[in-house]
Short mmCIF file of C-alpha atoms in Angstrom, two decimals:
data_model
loop_
_atom_site.label_atom_id
_atom_site.label_comp_id
_atom_site.label_asym_id
_atom_site.label_seq_id
_atom_site.Cartn_x
_atom_site.Cartn_y
_atom_site.Cartn_z
CA MET A 13 -8.06 -6.43 -17.62
CA PRO A 14 -6.38 -8.61 -14.88
CA ASP A 15 -8.13 -10.42 -12.25
CA TYR A 16 -7.15 -8.40 -9.20
CA ASN A 17 -8.27 -11.03 -6.68
CA GLY A 18 -5.43 -13.21 -5.14
CA VAL A 19 -2.07 -13.29 -3.13
CA TYR A 20 0.89 -11.26 -4.14
CA LYS A 21 4.30 -12.16 -2.69
CA LEU A 22 7.03 -9.41 -2.35
CA VAL A 23 9.99 -10.03 -4.88
CA SER A 24 11.79 -6.69 -4.77
CA SER A 25 11.88 -3.54 -2.71
CA GLU A 26 13.72 -0.35 -3.48
CA ASN A 27 14.08 2.62 -1.02
CA PHE A 28 11.29 1.48 1.22
CA ASP A 29 13.09 2.26 4.52
CA GLU A 30 13.94 5.82 3.28
CA PHE A 31 10.08 6.21 2.53
CA LEU A 32 9.17 5.14 5.87
CA LYS A 33 11.56 7.47 7.40
CA ALA A 34 9.96 10.35 5.41
CA MET A 35 6.70 9.23 6.85
CA GLY A 36 8.04 9.70 10.38
CA LEU A 37 8.47 6.11 11.51
CA ASN A 38 11.07 5.35 14.02
CA MET A 39 13.77 2.65 13.52
CA LEU A 40 11.75 -0.07 15.46
CA MET A 41 8.70 0.46 13.38
CA ARG A 42 10.58 0.50 10.15
CA LYS A 43 12.33 -2.71 10.94
CA ALA A 44 8.95 -4.21 11.76
CA ALA A 45 7.61 -3.19 8.36
CA THR A 46 10.61 -4.39 6.41
CA SER A 47 11.31 -7.67 8.15
CA GLY A 48 10.63 -11.00 6.62
CA THR A 49 8.55 -11.54 3.47
CA SER A 50 5.44 -9.54 2.74
CA THR A 51 2.32 -10.73 0.96
CA ILE A 52 -0.73 -8.71 0.02
CA THR A 53 -4.06 -10.51 -0.34
CA VAL A 54 -6.43 -8.66 -2.60
CA SER A 55 -10.28 -9.07 -2.62
CA VAL A 56 -12.38 -7.02 -4.95
CA SER A 57 -16.28 -7.03 -5.34
CA GLY A 58 -17.48 -4.32 -7.64
CA ASP A 59 -15.97 -0.94 -6.27
CA HIS A 60 -15.34 -2.43 -2.83
CA TRP A 61 -11.72 -3.42 -2.37
CA LYS A 62 -9.90 -5.23 0.48
CA LEU A 63 -6.19 -5.33 0.82
CA LYS A 64 -4.40 -7.26 3.61
CA GLN A 65 -0.73 -7.03 3.90
CA ASP A 66 1.02 -9.47 6.08
CA ASN A 67 4.74 -9.98 7.19
CA LYS A 68 6.33 -11.93 9.92
CA VAL A 69 5.68 -9.05 12.54
CA ARG A 70 2.44 -7.41 11.71
CA SER A 71 -0.68 -7.41 9.57
CA ASN A 72 -2.42 -4.46 8.24
CA GLU A 73 -5.77 -4.42 6.44
CA MET A 74 -7.20 -1.70 4.20
CA GLU A 75 -10.85 -1.82 3.22
CA PHE A 76 -12.23 0.98 0.98
CA ASP A 77 -14.76 1.74 -1.79
CA ILE A 78 -13.39 3.52 -5.02
CA GLY A 79 -13.64 7.34 -4.74
CA VAL A 80 -15.11 7.42 -1.33
CA PRO A 81 -13.09 9.38 1.27
CA ARG A 82 -12.41 7.47 4.61
CA GLU A 83 -10.88 8.25 7.87
CA VAL A 84 -7.80 6.18 8.87
CA LYS A 85 -5.37 5.92 11.80
CA THR A 86 -1.73 6.25 10.51
CA LEU A 87 1.15 4.15 11.87
CA THR A 88 2.28 7.15 13.77
CA GLY A 89 -1.15 7.26 15.63
CA LYS A 90 -2.47 10.32 13.91
CA THR A 91 -5.86 10.58 12.14
CA ALA A 92 -6.01 11.28 8.34
CA THR A 93 -8.35 11.11 5.36
CA THR A 94 -7.58 8.91 2.46
CA VAL A 95 -9.27 8.45 -0.92
CA VAL A 96 -8.50 5.74 -3.58
CA THR A 97 -9.29 6.41 -7.22
CA LYS A 98 -8.92 3.95 -10.15
CA GLU A 99 -7.71 4.52 -13.60
CA GLY A 100 -7.59 1.46 -15.64
CA ASP A 101 -5.65 -1.11 -13.85
CA THR A 102 -4.14 1.44 -11.40
CA LEU A 103 -5.22 2.55 -7.98
CA LEU A 104 -4.11 5.93 -6.74
CA GLU A 105 -4.25 6.62 -3.12
CA ARG A 106 -4.02 10.20 -1.67
CA ARG A 107 -3.86 11.06 1.96
CA SER A 108 -4.36 14.39 3.86
CA GLY A 109 -4.92 15.67 7.31
CA ASP A 110 -2.00 14.53 9.27
CA GLY A 111 0.74 16.74 8.03
CA LYS A 112 1.94 14.13 5.45
CA GLN A 113 0.62 13.76 2.03
CA PRO A 114 1.93 10.60 0.54
CA GLU A 115 0.84 9.36 -2.90
CA VAL A 116 0.62 5.49 -3.28
CA VAL A 117 0.11 4.07 -6.81
CA ARG A 118 -0.73 0.41 -7.14
CA HIS A 119 -0.51 -0.94 -10.67
CA PHE A 120 -1.83 -4.36 -11.53
CA THR A 121 -0.83 -6.69 -14.38
CA ASP A 122 -1.81 -10.31 -14.89
CA SER A 123 1.10 -11.42 -12.93
CA GLN A 124 2.36 -8.63 -10.75
CA LEU A 125 1.38 -5.71 -8.42
CA THR A 126 3.80 -2.74 -8.35
CA VAL A 127 3.48 -0.41 -5.52
CA THR A 128 5.11 3.13 -5.95
CA MET A 129 5.13 5.32 -2.87
CA LYS A 130 6.19 9.08 -3.02
CA LEU A 131 6.56 11.57 -0.34
CA ASP A 132 8.75 14.78 -0.05
CA GLY A 133 11.02 13.71 -2.95
CA VAL A 134 11.51 10.24 -1.72
CA THR A 135 10.30 7.45 -3.94
CA ALA A 136 10.06 3.75 -3.08
CA VAL A 137 9.00 0.80 -5.38
CA ARG A 138 7.95 -2.61 -4.25
CA VAL A 139 7.04 -5.36 -6.63
CA PHE A 140 4.79 -8.23 -5.81
CA GLN A 141 4.38 -11.38 -7.84
CA LYS A 142 0.97 -13.06 -7.93
CA GLN A 143 0.85 -16.58 -6.54
#
């Protein structure tokens, strides 16, 4: 089992802009999300997780307990419910309540975090290298 805690730096990104488009983000918001180098800082304590994603333009923090539904504000300003479950070294995030139901899978290895996002037939994959 990998040590999840640490900083992960983006090394590749495929189809992310198309995924953001499917999510309903306008061009300005998509540019902000895709500009510069992204990092994700992961902190885990038992079933409590904190993921902080930073790029040149914005920072986004997500804090959750495995299996516990929580209310979130989406980038489009809507309210939704999300729940994260864990299977082995993989986190599965499902969202509902705002008309969009993306699936986000975060798979950890000793050296990488691979984030696969799916919505309406669009799949994006982003790979982060542990620093």
